[in-house]
Protein backbone atom coordinates (compact mmCIF):
# COMPACT_ATOMS: atom_id res chain seq x y z
CA UNK A 1 0.00 0.00 0.00
CA UNK A 2 1.39 3.41 -0.94
CA UNK A 3 1.59 6.30 1.54
CA UNK A 4 -1.37 8.02 -0.23
CA UNK A 5 -3.47 4.87 0.05
CA UNK A 6 -2.55 4.54 3.72
CA UNK A 7 -3.59 8.17 4.27
CA UNK A 8 -6.99 7.63 2.62
CA UNK A 9 -7.55 4.42 4.58
CA UNK A 10 -6.65 6.23 7.79
CA UNK A 11 -9.03 9.09 7.01
CA UNK A 12 -11.88 6.66 6.38
CA UNK A 13 -11.18 4.71 9.55
CA UNK A 14 -10.65 7.62 11.94
CA UNK A 15 -12.91 10.34 10.49
CA UNK A 16 -16.53 9.24 10.86
CA UNK A 17 -17.71 12.86 10.52
CA UNK A 18 -20.74 13.28 8.30
CA UNK A 19 -19.44 15.13 5.28
CA UNK A 20 -22.57 14.65 3.16
CA UNK A 21 -26.01 15.39 4.64
CA UNK A 22 -29.02 14.12 2.67
CA UNK A 23 -32.19 15.82 3.90
CA UNK A 24 -35.77 14.96 3.06
CA UNK A 25 -38.12 17.83 2.24
CA UNK A 26 -41.84 17.44 3.17
CA UNK A 27 -42.14 16.73 6.88
CA UNK A 28 -38.43 17.24 7.55
CA UNK A 29 -37.41 20.64 6.24
CA UNK A 30 -40.73 21.68 4.69
CA UNK A 31 -44.00 21.80 6.64
CA UNK A 32 -46.52 19.36 5.22
CA UNK A 33 -49.64 20.59 7.00
CA UNK A 34 -51.72 17.83 5.45
CA UNK A 35 -51.02 19.02 1.90
CA UNK A 36 -49.92 15.59 0.69
CA UNK A 37 -53.12 13.98 1.96
CA UNK A 38 -55.24 16.72 0.40
CA UNK A 39 -53.52 16.28 -2.96
CA UNK A 40 -53.92 12.49 -2.76
CA UNK A 41 -57.61 12.90 -2.00
CA UNK A 42 -58.02 15.19 -5.01
CA UNK A 43 -56.24 12.65 -7.22
CA UNK A 44 -58.45 9.80 -6.03
CA UNK A 45 -61.61 11.80 -6.64
CA UNK A 46 -60.30 12.70 -10.11
CA UNK A 47 -60.32 8.97 -10.88
CA UNK A 48 -63.78 8.51 -9.38
CA UNK A 49 -62.46 6.73 -6.28
CA UNK A 50 -63.26 7.31 -2.63
CA UNK A 51 -60.04 8.52 -0.96
CA UNK A 52 -61.06 7.58 2.59
CA UNK A 53 -60.15 3.86 2.42
CA UNK A 54 -56.78 4.75 0.86
CA UNK A 55 -55.57 7.26 3.42
CA UNK A 56 -54.15 4.72 5.87
CA UNK A 57 -51.93 3.33 3.12
CA UNK A 58 -50.97 6.84 2.01
CA UNK A 59 -49.92 7.73 5.58
CA UNK A 60 -48.01 4.48 6.03
CA UNK A 61 -46.06 5.05 2.81
CA UNK A 62 -45.22 8.72 3.29
CA UNK A 63 -41.75 9.27 1.89
CA UNK A 64 -42.10 6.71 -0.88
CA UNK A 65 -42.10 7.75 -4.54
CA UNK A 66 -45.62 8.96 -5.26
CA UNK A 67 -45.99 7.06 -8.52
CA UNK A 68 -45.14 3.84 -6.66
CA UNK A 69 -47.95 4.55 -4.20
CA UNK A 70 -50.42 5.11 -7.04
CA UNK A 71 -49.33 1.90 -8.76
CA UNK A 72 -50.19 0.02 -5.59
CA UNK A 73 -53.53 1.78 -5.15
CA UNK A 74 -54.78 1.77 -8.73
CA UNK A 75 -53.06 -1.21 -10.28
CA UNK A 76 -52.84 -0.60 -13.98
CA UNK A 77 -50.14 1.79 -15.16
CA UNK A 78 -52.40 4.14 -17.12
CA UNK A 79 -54.60 4.83 -14.09
CA UNK A 80 -51.57 5.20 -11.84
CA UNK A 81 -50.03 7.76 -14.20
CA UNK A 82 -53.33 9.67 -14.44
CA UNK A 83 -53.63 9.73 -10.64
CA UNK A 84 -50.05 10.91 -10.32
CA UNK A 85 -50.64 13.78 -12.75
CA UNK A 86 -53.78 14.79 -10.82
CA UNK A 87 -51.83 14.65 -7.57
CA UNK A 88 -49.05 16.82 -8.97
CA UNK A 89 -51.57 19.36 -10.28
CA UNK A 90 -53.39 19.50 -6.94
CA UNK A 91 -50.18 19.88 -4.97
CA UNK A 92 -48.89 22.55 -7.33
CA UNK A 93 -52.13 24.48 -6.83
CA UNK A 94 -51.63 24.34 -3.06
CA UNK A 95 -48.03 25.53 -3.44
CA UNK A 96 -49.10 28.36 -5.74
CA UNK A 97 -51.71 29.32 -3.17
CA UNK A 98 -48.99 29.97 -0.62
CA UNK A 99 -49.73 26.86 1.42
CA UNK A 100 -46.15 25.63 1.64
CA UNK A 101 -43.67 26.85 4.27
CA UNK A 102 -40.31 25.90 5.69
CA UNK A 103 -40.27 24.20 9.07
CA UNK A 104 -38.90 26.43 11.84
CA UNK A 105 -35.12 26.60 11.69
CA UNK A 106 -34.83 24.56 8.51
CA UNK A 107 -33.08 27.15 6.38
CA UNK A 108 -30.82 28.12 9.26
CA UNK A 109 -29.98 24.45 9.77
CA UNK A 110 -28.96 24.01 6.15
CA UNK A 111 -26.86 27.18 6.27
CA UNK A 112 -25.17 26.09 9.50
CA UNK A 113 -24.41 22.61 8.14
CA UNK A 114 -22.86 24.25 5.08
CA UNK A 115 -20.80 26.58 7.27
CA UNK A 116 -19.51 23.49 9.11
CA UNK A 117 -18.03 22.34 5.82
CA UNK A 118 -20.69 19.75 5.04
CA UNK A 119 -22.43 19.31 1.68
CA UNK A 120 -26.23 19.30 1.92
CA UNK A 121 -28.53 17.65 -0.63
CA UNK A 122 -32.33 17.90 -0.57
CA UNK A 123 -34.38 14.89 -1.68
CA UNK A 124 -38.07 14.19 -2.23
CA UNK A 125 -40.52 11.56 -3.38
CA UNK A 126 -42.24 14.17 -5.55
CA UNK A 127 -41.57 14.70 -9.24
CA UNK A 128 -39.05 17.27 -10.44
CA UNK A 129 -41.69 19.92 -11.38
CA UNK A 130 -43.25 19.69 -7.91
CA UNK A 131 -39.90 19.77 -6.18
CA UNK A 132 -38.87 22.83 -8.20
CA UNK A 133 -42.17 24.56 -7.39
CA UNK A 134 -41.59 24.01 -3.65
CA UNK A 135 -38.01 25.27 -3.86
CA UNK A 136 -39.15 28.36 -5.76
CA UNK A 137 -41.95 29.06 -3.28
CA UNK A 138 -39.45 28.94 -0.42
CA UNK A 139 -36.72 30.84 -2.25
CA UNK A 140 -34.43 27.84 -1.86
CA UNK A 141 -33.31 27.45 -5.49
CA UNK A 142 -29.68 28.26 -4.62
CA UNK A 143 -29.63 27.06 -1.03
CA UNK A 144 -27.93 23.71 -1.73
CA UNK A 145 -25.70 22.50 -4.58
CA UNK A 146 -27.92 19.53 -5.48
CA UNK A 147 -31.56 18.52 -5.19
CA UNK A 148 -32.82 15.07 -6.18
CA UNK A 149 -36.12 13.40 -6.97
CA UNK A 150 -36.63 9.71 -7.88
CA UNK A 151 -36.28 10.40 -11.62
CA UNK A 152 -32.79 11.79 -10.99
CA UNK A 153 -31.76 8.45 -9.49
CA UNK A 154 -33.02 6.13 -12.22
CA UNK A 155 -36.66 6.26 -11.18
CA UNK A 156 -36.54 4.47 -7.84
CA UNK A 157 -37.39 6.53 -4.80
CA UNK A 158 -37.37 5.58 -1.13
CA UNK A 159 -37.11 3.05 0.51
CA UNK A 160 -34.44 2.23 -2.08
CA UNK A 161 -31.03 3.82 -1.38
CA UNK A 162 -30.72 5.20 -4.92
CA UNK A 163 -31.16 8.91 -4.17
CA UNK A 164 -28.70 8.77 -1.27
CA UNK A 165 -26.13 6.95 -3.39
CA UNK A 166 -26.72 9.34 -6.29
CA UNK A 167 -25.97 12.23 -3.93
CA UNK A 168 -22.82 10.41 -2.81
CA UNK A 169 -21.63 9.90 -6.39
CA UNK A 170 -22.58 13.30 -7.80
CA UNK A 171 -21.19 15.45 -5.01
CA UNK A 172 -18.07 13.40 -4.22
CA UNK A 173 -18.33 15.09 -0.82
CA UNK A 174 -17.62 11.92 1.17
CA UNK A 175 -14.91 9.30 0.84
CA UNK A 176 -17.03 6.55 2.36
CA UNK A 177 -20.77 5.95 2.66
CA UNK A 178 -20.27 5.93 6.44
CA UNK A 179 -19.63 9.68 6.13
CA UNK A 180 -23.21 10.21 4.93
CA UNK A 181 -25.99 11.45 7.22
CA UNK A 182 -29.54 10.72 6.03
CA UNK A 183 -32.34 12.58 7.79
CA UNK A 184 -36.10 12.31 7.29
CA UNK A 185 -39.47 11.98 8.98
CA UNK A 186 -40.61 8.56 7.73
CA UNK A 187 -39.66 4.91 8.04
CA UNK A 188 -38.93 4.97 4.30
CA UNK A 189 -36.30 7.66 4.87
CA UNK A 190 -34.72 5.48 7.56
CA UNK A 191 -34.71 2.40 5.31
CA UNK A 192 -33.08 4.31 2.46
CA UNK A 193 -30.38 5.49 4.85
CA UNK A 194 -29.74 2.03 6.26
CA UNK A 195 -29.63 0.45 2.82
CA UNK A 196 -27.17 3.07 1.57
CA UNK A 197 -24.73 2.28 4.39
CA UNK A 198 -24.98 5.79 5.87
CA UNK A 199 -23.23 6.17 9.21
CA UNK A 200 -25.92 8.51 10.59
CA UNK A 201 -29.61 7.79 10.00
CA UNK A 202 -31.69 10.41 11.76
CA UNK A 203 -35.44 10.55 12.20
CA UNK A 204 -37.29 13.77 13.03
CA UNK A 205 -40.65 14.03 14.77
CA UNK A 206 -42.09 16.84 12.66
CA UNK A 207 -43.66 14.67 9.97
CA UNK A 208 -45.55 11.52 9.17
CA UNK A 209 -44.18 8.75 11.40
CA UNK A 210 -43.71 8.48 15.16
CA UNK A 211 -40.62 7.67 17.18
CA UNK A 212 -41.32 3.94 17.43
CA UNK A 213 -41.67 3.63 13.64
CA UNK A 214 -38.43 5.52 13.07
CA UNK A 215 -36.42 3.37 15.50
CA UNK A 216 -37.97 0.20 14.08
CA UNK A 217 -36.89 1.18 10.56
CA UNK A 218 -33.26 1.58 11.61
CA UNK A 219 -32.78 5.13 12.87
CA UNK A 220 -29.52 5.67 14.72
CA UNK A 221 -30.83 8.94 16.16
CA UNK A 222 -34.30 10.48 16.63
CA UNK A 223 -34.51 14.27 16.93
CA UNK A 224 -37.34 16.59 17.80
CA UNK A 225 -36.72 18.54 14.61
CA UNK A 226 -34.08 19.14 11.97
CA UNK A 227 -33.01 22.26 13.88
CA UNK A 228 -31.22 19.95 16.36
CA UNK A 229 -29.10 18.38 13.63
CA UNK A 230 -26.10 20.75 13.45
CA UNK A 231 -25.50 20.42 17.18
CA UNK A 232 -25.79 16.63 17.10
CA UNK A 233 -23.41 16.27 14.15
CA UNK A 234 -20.94 18.74 15.64
PDB file of C-alpha atoms in Angstrom:
ATOM      1  CA  UNK A   1       0.000   0.000   0.000  1.00  0.00           C
ATOM      2  CA  UNK A   2       1.387   3.414  -0.938  1.00  0.00           C
ATOM      3  CA  UNK A   3       1.588   6.298   1.537  1.00  0.00           C
ATOM      4  CA  UNK A   4      -1.365   8.018  -0.226  1.00  0.00           C
ATOM      5  CA  UNK A   5      -3.471   4.867   0.053  1.00  0.00           C
ATOM      6  CA  UNK A   6      -2.554   4.543   3.717  1.00  0.00           C
ATOM      7  CA  UNK A   7      -3.592   8.170   4.266  1.00  0.00           C
ATOM      8  CA  UNK A   8      -6.986   7.626   2.619  1.00  0.00           C
ATOM      9  CA  UNK A   9      -7.545   4.417   4.581  1.00  0.00           C
ATOM     10  CA  UNK A  10      -6.645   6.231   7.791  1.00  0.00           C
ATOM     11  CA  UNK A  11      -9.029   9.093   7.005  1.00  0.00           C
ATOM     12  CA  UNK A  12     -11.879   6.663   6.383  1.00  0.00           C
ATOM     13  CA  UNK A  13     -11.180   4.707   9.547  1.00  0.00           C
ATOM     14  CA  UNK A  14     -10.650   7.616  11.935  1.00  0.00           C
ATOM     15  CA  UNK A  15     -12.910  10.337  10.487  1.00  0.00           C
ATOM     16  CA  UNK A  16     -16.534   9.238  10.855  1.00  0.00           C
ATOM     17  CA  UNK A  17     -17.706  12.859  10.523  1.00  0.00           C
ATOM     18  CA  UNK A  18     -20.745  13.285   8.302  1.00  0.00           C
ATOM     19  CA  UNK A  19     -19.436  15.134   5.280  1.00  0.00           C
ATOM     20  CA  UNK A  20     -22.572  14.654   3.157  1.00  0.00           C
ATOM     21  CA  UNK A  21     -26.008  15.386   4.643  1.00  0.00           C
ATOM     22  CA  UNK A  22     -29.016  14.122   2.672  1.00  0.00           C
ATOM     23  CA  UNK A  23     -32.189  15.818   3.901  1.00  0.00           C
ATOM     24  CA  UNK A  24     -35.771  14.960   3.056  1.00  0.00           C
ATOM     25  CA  UNK A  25     -38.116  17.826   2.239  1.00  0.00           C
ATOM     26  CA  UNK A  26     -41.838  17.441   3.173  1.00  0.00           C
ATOM     27  CA  UNK A  27     -42.139  16.731   6.885  1.00  0.00           C
ATOM     28  CA  UNK A  28     -38.426  17.236   7.551  1.00  0.00           C
ATOM     29  CA  UNK A  29     -37.413  20.645   6.239  1.00  0.00           C
ATOM     30  CA  UNK A  30     -40.734  21.680   4.685  1.00  0.00           C
ATOM     31  CA  UNK A  31     -43.996  21.796   6.636  1.00  0.00           C
ATOM     32  CA  UNK A  32     -46.520  19.364   5.217  1.00  0.00           C
ATOM     33  CA  UNK A  33     -49.636  20.592   7.002  1.00  0.00           C
ATOM     34  CA  UNK A  34     -51.718  17.828   5.452  1.00  0.00           C
ATOM     35  CA  UNK A  35     -51.023  19.024   1.904  1.00  0.00           C
ATOM     36  CA  UNK A  36     -49.921  15.586   0.686  1.00  0.00           C
ATOM     37  CA  UNK A  37     -53.118  13.975   1.961  1.00  0.00           C
ATOM     38  CA  UNK A  38     -55.236  16.717   0.397  1.00  0.00           C
ATOM     39  CA  UNK A  39     -53.519  16.282  -2.961  1.00  0.00           C
ATOM     40  CA  UNK A  40     -53.920  12.489  -2.759  1.00  0.00           C
ATOM     41  CA  UNK A  41     -57.615  12.901  -2.004  1.00  0.00           C
ATOM     42  CA  UNK A  42     -58.021  15.187  -5.013  1.00  0.00           C
ATOM     43  CA  UNK A  43     -56.243  12.654  -7.223  1.00  0.00           C
ATOM     44  CA  UNK A  44     -58.449   9.800  -6.026  1.00  0.00           C
ATOM     45  CA  UNK A  45     -61.614  11.796  -6.640  1.00  0.00           C
ATOM     46  CA  UNK A  46     -60.304  12.698 -10.106  1.00  0.00           C
ATOM     47  CA  UNK A  47     -60.315   8.975 -10.877  1.00  0.00           C
ATOM     48  CA  UNK A  48     -63.785   8.507  -9.378  1.00  0.00           C
ATOM     49  CA  UNK A  49     -62.465   6.730  -6.284  1.00  0.00           C
ATOM     50  CA  UNK A  50     -63.261   7.314  -2.628  1.00  0.00           C
ATOM     51  CA  UNK A  51     -60.043   8.524  -0.960  1.00  0.00           C
ATOM     52  CA  UNK A  52     -61.063   7.581   2.589  1.00  0.00           C
ATOM     53  CA  UNK A  53     -60.153   3.857   2.416  1.00  0.00           C
ATOM     54  CA  UNK A  54     -56.783   4.746   0.862  1.00  0.00           C
ATOM     55  CA  UNK A  55     -55.568   7.261   3.418  1.00  0.00           C
ATOM     56  CA  UNK A  56     -54.150   4.719   5.868  1.00  0.00           C
ATOM     57  CA  UNK A  57     -51.933   3.330   3.123  1.00  0.00           C
ATOM     58  CA  UNK A  58     -50.970   6.839   2.009  1.00  0.00           C
ATOM     59  CA  UNK A  59     -49.919   7.732   5.577  1.00  0.00           C
ATOM     60  CA  UNK A  60     -48.007   4.481   6.025  1.00  0.00           C
ATOM     61  CA  UNK A  61     -46.060   5.050   2.806  1.00  0.00           C
ATOM     62  CA  UNK A  62     -45.221   8.721   3.292  1.00  0.00           C
ATOM     63  CA  UNK A  63     -41.747   9.273   1.888  1.00  0.00           C
ATOM     64  CA  UNK A  64     -42.101   6.710  -0.883  1.00  0.00           C
ATOM     65  CA  UNK A  65     -42.101   7.752  -4.540  1.00  0.00           C
ATOM     66  CA  UNK A  66     -45.622   8.960  -5.260  1.00  0.00           C
ATOM     67  CA  UNK A  67     -45.992   7.063  -8.523  1.00  0.00           C
ATOM     68  CA  UNK A  68     -45.145   3.836  -6.659  1.00  0.00           C
ATOM     69  CA  UNK A  69     -47.949   4.545  -4.203  1.00  0.00           C
ATOM     70  CA  UNK A  70     -50.424   5.111  -7.040  1.00  0.00           C
ATOM     71  CA  UNK A  71     -49.327   1.900  -8.763  1.00  0.00           C
ATOM     72  CA  UNK A  72     -50.193   0.020  -5.590  1.00  0.00           C
ATOM     73  CA  UNK A  73     -53.529   1.785  -5.146  1.00  0.00           C
ATOM     74  CA  UNK A  74     -54.784   1.771  -8.730  1.00  0.00           C
ATOM     75  CA  UNK A  75     -53.063  -1.210 -10.282  1.00  0.00           C
ATOM     76  CA  UNK A  76     -52.837  -0.597 -13.980  1.00  0.00           C
ATOM     77  CA  UNK A  77     -50.137   1.788 -15.160  1.00  0.00           C
ATOM     78  CA  UNK A  78     -52.400   4.143 -17.121  1.00  0.00           C
ATOM     79  CA  UNK A  79     -54.600   4.833 -14.091  1.00  0.00           C
ATOM     80  CA  UNK A  80     -51.569   5.198 -11.836  1.00  0.00           C
ATOM     81  CA  UNK A  81     -50.031   7.761 -14.196  1.00  0.00           C
ATOM     82  CA  UNK A  82     -53.326   9.667 -14.441  1.00  0.00           C
ATOM     83  CA  UNK A  83     -53.633   9.729 -10.645  1.00  0.00           C
ATOM     84  CA  UNK A  84     -50.052  10.906 -10.325  1.00  0.00           C
ATOM     85  CA  UNK A  85     -50.645  13.776 -12.748  1.00  0.00           C
ATOM     86  CA  UNK A  86     -53.779  14.786 -10.824  1.00  0.00           C
ATOM     87  CA  UNK A  87     -51.828  14.652  -7.566  1.00  0.00           C
ATOM     88  CA  UNK A  88     -49.046  16.825  -8.968  1.00  0.00           C
ATOM     89  CA  UNK A  89     -51.565  19.358 -10.280  1.00  0.00           C
ATOM     90  CA  UNK A  90     -53.394  19.501  -6.944  1.00  0.00           C
ATOM     91  CA  UNK A  91     -50.180  19.877  -4.967  1.00  0.00           C
ATOM     92  CA  UNK A  92     -48.891  22.555  -7.333  1.00  0.00           C
ATOM     93  CA  UNK A  93     -52.127  24.485  -6.828  1.00  0.00           C
ATOM     94  CA  UNK A  94     -51.634  24.344  -3.062  1.00  0.00           C
ATOM     95  CA  UNK A  95     -48.028  25.527  -3.441  1.00  0.00           C
ATOM     96  CA  UNK A  96     -49.101  28.363  -5.739  1.00  0.00           C
ATOM     97  CA  UNK A  97     -51.709  29.320  -3.169  1.00  0.00           C
ATOM     98  CA  UNK A  98     -48.992  29.974  -0.619  1.00  0.00           C
ATOM     99  CA  UNK A  99     -49.735  26.864   1.423  1.00  0.00           C
ATOM    100  CA  UNK A 100     -46.147  25.630   1.638  1.00  0.00           C
ATOM    101  CA  UNK A 101     -43.669  26.850   4.266  1.00  0.00           C
ATOM    102  CA  UNK A 102     -40.306  25.897   5.690  1.00  0.00           C
ATOM    103  CA  UNK A 103     -40.275  24.196   9.069  1.00  0.00           C
ATOM    104  CA  UNK A 104     -38.904  26.430  11.845  1.00  0.00           C
ATOM    105  CA  UNK A 105     -35.120  26.602  11.689  1.00  0.00           C
ATOM    106  CA  UNK A 106     -34.834  24.555   8.508  1.00  0.00           C
ATOM    107  CA  UNK A 107     -33.085  27.150   6.376  1.00  0.00           C
ATOM    108  CA  UNK A 108     -30.823  28.121   9.256  1.00  0.00           C
ATOM    109  CA  UNK A 109     -29.982  24.445   9.773  1.00  0.00           C
ATOM    110  CA  UNK A 110     -28.957  24.015   6.147  1.00  0.00           C
ATOM    111  CA  UNK A 111     -26.859  27.182   6.273  1.00  0.00           C
ATOM    112  CA  UNK A 112     -25.166  26.090   9.504  1.00  0.00           C
ATOM    113  CA  UNK A 113     -24.405  22.614   8.145  1.00  0.00           C
ATOM    114  CA  UNK A 114     -22.863  24.252   5.084  1.00  0.00           C
ATOM    115  CA  UNK A 115     -20.802  26.580   7.266  1.00  0.00           C
ATOM    116  CA  UNK A 116     -19.511  23.492   9.112  1.00  0.00           C
ATOM    117  CA  UNK A 117     -18.029  22.343   5.815  1.00  0.00           C
ATOM    118  CA  UNK A 118     -20.686  19.748   5.039  1.00  0.00           C
ATOM    119  CA  UNK A 119     -22.425  19.313   1.680  1.00  0.00           C
ATOM    120  CA  UNK A 120     -26.226  19.297   1.921  1.00  0.00           C
ATOM    121  CA  UNK A 121     -28.527  17.652  -0.633  1.00  0.00           C
ATOM    122  CA  UNK A 122     -32.333  17.901  -0.572  1.00  0.00           C
ATOM    123  CA  UNK A 123     -34.383  14.893  -1.680  1.00  0.00           C
ATOM    124  CA  UNK A 124     -38.066  14.185  -2.225  1.00  0.00           C
ATOM    125  CA  UNK A 125     -40.518  11.559  -3.381  1.00  0.00           C
ATOM    126  CA  UNK A 126     -42.238  14.175  -5.548  1.00  0.00           C
ATOM    127  CA  UNK A 127     -41.575  14.698  -9.240  1.00  0.00           C
ATOM    128  CA  UNK A 128     -39.051  17.273 -10.437  1.00  0.00           C
ATOM    129  CA  UNK A 129     -41.687  19.920 -11.384  1.00  0.00           C
ATOM    130  CA  UNK A 130     -43.254  19.692  -7.911  1.00  0.00           C
ATOM    131  CA  UNK A 131     -39.898  19.775  -6.180  1.00  0.00           C
ATOM    132  CA  UNK A 132     -38.874  22.832  -8.199  1.00  0.00           C
ATOM    133  CA  UNK A 133     -42.166  24.557  -7.386  1.00  0.00           C
ATOM    134  CA  UNK A 134     -41.589  24.012  -3.649  1.00  0.00           C
ATOM    135  CA  UNK A 135     -38.006  25.267  -3.863  1.00  0.00           C
ATOM    136  CA  UNK A 136     -39.153  28.357  -5.756  1.00  0.00           C
ATOM    137  CA  UNK A 137     -41.946  29.061  -3.279  1.00  0.00           C
ATOM    138  CA  UNK A 138     -39.449  28.935  -0.418  1.00  0.00           C
ATOM    139  CA  UNK A 139     -36.722  30.840  -2.252  1.00  0.00           C
ATOM    140  CA  UNK A 140     -34.431  27.838  -1.861  1.00  0.00           C
ATOM    141  CA  UNK A 141     -33.309  27.446  -5.491  1.00  0.00           C
ATOM    142  CA  UNK A 142     -29.683  28.256  -4.624  1.00  0.00           C
ATOM    143  CA  UNK A 143     -29.630  27.057  -1.029  1.00  0.00           C
ATOM    144  CA  UNK A 144     -27.931  23.710  -1.733  1.00  0.00           C
ATOM    145  CA  UNK A 145     -25.699  22.498  -4.576  1.00  0.00           C
ATOM    146  CA  UNK A 146     -27.917  19.525  -5.477  1.00  0.00           C
ATOM    147  CA  UNK A 147     -31.559  18.516  -5.194  1.00  0.00           C
ATOM    148  CA  UNK A 148     -32.817  15.068  -6.176  1.00  0.00           C
ATOM    149  CA  UNK A 149     -36.121  13.397  -6.973  1.00  0.00           C
ATOM    150  CA  UNK A 150     -36.625   9.707  -7.882  1.00  0.00           C
ATOM    151  CA  UNK A 151     -36.285  10.402 -11.621  1.00  0.00           C
ATOM    152  CA  UNK A 152     -32.792  11.793 -10.989  1.00  0.00           C
ATOM    153  CA  UNK A 153     -31.759   8.450  -9.493  1.00  0.00           C
ATOM    154  CA  UNK A 154     -33.015   6.133 -12.218  1.00  0.00           C
ATOM    155  CA  UNK A 155     -36.664   6.260 -11.179  1.00  0.00           C
ATOM    156  CA  UNK A 156     -36.539   4.467  -7.843  1.00  0.00           C
ATOM    157  CA  UNK A 157     -37.392   6.532  -4.799  1.00  0.00           C
ATOM    158  CA  UNK A 158     -37.368   5.582  -1.131  1.00  0.00           C
ATOM    159  CA  UNK A 159     -37.110   3.053   0.512  1.00  0.00           C
ATOM    160  CA  UNK A 160     -34.439   2.227  -2.079  1.00  0.00           C
ATOM    161  CA  UNK A 161     -31.035   3.825  -1.385  1.00  0.00           C
ATOM    162  CA  UNK A 162     -30.723   5.201  -4.923  1.00  0.00           C
ATOM    163  CA  UNK A 163     -31.159   8.913  -4.171  1.00  0.00           C
ATOM    164  CA  UNK A 164     -28.697   8.768  -1.274  1.00  0.00           C
ATOM    165  CA  UNK A 165     -26.129   6.949  -3.394  1.00  0.00           C
ATOM    166  CA  UNK A 166     -26.722   9.341  -6.293  1.00  0.00           C
ATOM    167  CA  UNK A 167     -25.967  12.231  -3.932  1.00  0.00           C
ATOM    168  CA  UNK A 168     -22.816  10.410  -2.811  1.00  0.00           C
ATOM    169  CA  UNK A 169     -21.634   9.898  -6.391  1.00  0.00           C
ATOM    170  CA  UNK A 170     -22.582  13.298  -7.802  1.00  0.00           C
ATOM    171  CA  UNK A 171     -21.193  15.449  -5.007  1.00  0.00           C
ATOM    172  CA  UNK A 172     -18.065  13.396  -4.222  1.00  0.00           C
ATOM    173  CA  UNK A 173     -18.334  15.086  -0.825  1.00  0.00           C
ATOM    174  CA  UNK A 174     -17.616  11.916   1.169  1.00  0.00           C
ATOM    175  CA  UNK A 175     -14.910   9.301   0.836  1.00  0.00           C
ATOM    176  CA  UNK A 176     -17.027   6.552   2.357  1.00  0.00           C
ATOM    177  CA  UNK A 177     -20.770   5.945   2.659  1.00  0.00           C
ATOM    178  CA  UNK A 178     -20.271   5.929   6.436  1.00  0.00           C
ATOM    179  CA  UNK A 179     -19.629   9.677   6.126  1.00  0.00           C
ATOM    180  CA  UNK A 180     -23.210  10.214   4.931  1.00  0.00           C
ATOM    181  CA  UNK A 181     -25.989  11.453   7.218  1.00  0.00           C
ATOM    182  CA  UNK A 182     -29.539  10.725   6.033  1.00  0.00           C
ATOM    183  CA  UNK A 183     -32.345  12.584   7.791  1.00  0.00           C
ATOM    184  CA  UNK A 184     -36.097  12.306   7.287  1.00  0.00           C
ATOM    185  CA  UNK A 185     -39.465  11.977   8.979  1.00  0.00           C
ATOM    186  CA  UNK A 186     -40.608   8.561   7.731  1.00  0.00           C
ATOM    187  CA  UNK A 187     -39.657   4.911   8.042  1.00  0.00           C
ATOM    188  CA  UNK A 188     -38.932   4.966   4.302  1.00  0.00           C
ATOM    189  CA  UNK A 189     -36.300   7.656   4.868  1.00  0.00           C
ATOM    190  CA  UNK A 190     -34.723   5.476   7.558  1.00  0.00           C
ATOM    191  CA  UNK A 191     -34.708   2.405   5.310  1.00  0.00           C
ATOM    192  CA  UNK A 192     -33.080   4.307   2.458  1.00  0.00           C
ATOM    193  CA  UNK A 193     -30.376   5.493   4.847  1.00  0.00           C
ATOM    194  CA  UNK A 194     -29.738   2.030   6.261  1.00  0.00           C
ATOM    195  CA  UNK A 195     -29.629   0.448   2.816  1.00  0.00           C
ATOM    196  CA  UNK A 196     -27.166   3.067   1.569  1.00  0.00           C
ATOM    197  CA  UNK A 197     -24.733   2.283   4.392  1.00  0.00           C
ATOM    198  CA  UNK A 198     -24.976   5.788   5.866  1.00  0.00           C
ATOM    199  CA  UNK A 199     -23.234   6.172   9.205  1.00  0.00           C
ATOM    200  CA  UNK A 200     -25.923   8.505  10.593  1.00  0.00           C
ATOM    201  CA  UNK A 201     -29.612   7.792   9.997  1.00  0.00           C
ATOM    202  CA  UNK A 202     -31.691  10.408  11.755  1.00  0.00           C
ATOM    203  CA  UNK A 203     -35.436  10.554  12.199  1.00  0.00           C
ATOM    204  CA  UNK A 204     -37.287  13.767  13.028  1.00  0.00           C
ATOM    205  CA  UNK A 205     -40.645  14.026  14.774  1.00  0.00           C
ATOM    206  CA  UNK A 206     -42.088  16.841  12.657  1.00  0.00           C
ATOM    207  CA  UNK A 207     -43.660  14.674   9.974  1.00  0.00           C
ATOM    208  CA  UNK A 208     -45.547  11.520   9.165  1.00  0.00           C
ATOM    209  CA  UNK A 209     -44.184   8.751  11.402  1.00  0.00           C
ATOM    210  CA  UNK A 210     -43.711   8.477  15.156  1.00  0.00           C
ATOM    211  CA  UNK A 211     -40.624   7.672  17.178  1.00  0.00           C
ATOM    212  CA  UNK A 212     -41.315   3.938  17.427  1.00  0.00           C
ATOM    213  CA  UNK A 213     -41.674   3.628  13.641  1.00  0.00           C
ATOM    214  CA  UNK A 214     -38.429   5.522  13.066  1.00  0.00           C
ATOM    215  CA  UNK A 215     -36.425   3.370  15.504  1.00  0.00           C
ATOM    216  CA  UNK A 216     -37.970   0.200  14.076  1.00  0.00           C
ATOM    217  CA  UNK A 217     -36.891   1.183  10.561  1.00  0.00           C
ATOM    218  CA  UNK A 218     -33.265   1.578  11.608  1.00  0.00           C
ATOM    219  CA  UNK A 219     -32.782   5.130  12.872  1.00  0.00           C
ATOM    220  CA  UNK A 220     -29.516   5.671  14.723  1.00  0.00           C
ATOM    221  CA  UNK A 221     -30.831   8.936  16.159  1.00  0.00           C
ATOM    222  CA  UNK A 222     -34.296  10.482  16.634  1.00  0.00           C
ATOM    223  CA  UNK A 223     -34.514  14.269  16.929  1.00  0.00           C
ATOM    224  CA  UNK A 224     -37.340  16.590  17.801  1.00  0.00           C
ATOM    225  CA  UNK A 225     -36.718  18.539  14.610  1.00  0.00           C
ATOM    226  CA  UNK A 226     -34.076  19.137  11.969  1.00  0.00           C
ATOM    227  CA  UNK A 227     -33.013  22.255  13.884  1.00  0.00           C
ATOM    228  CA  UNK A 228     -31.222  19.954  16.360  1.00  0.00           C
ATOM    229  CA  UNK A 229     -29.100  18.377  13.631  1.00  0.00           C
ATOM    230  CA  UNK A 230     -26.100  20.753  13.455  1.00  0.00           C
ATOM    231  CA  UNK A 231     -25.495  20.419  17.181  1.00  0.00           C
ATOM    232  CA  UNK A 232     -25.786  16.631  17.101  1.00  0.00           C
ATOM    233  CA  UNK A 233     -23.412  16.273  14.153  1.00  0.00           C
ATOM    234  CA  UNK A 234     -20.938  18.736  15.639  1.00  0.00           C
TER     235      UNK A 234
END
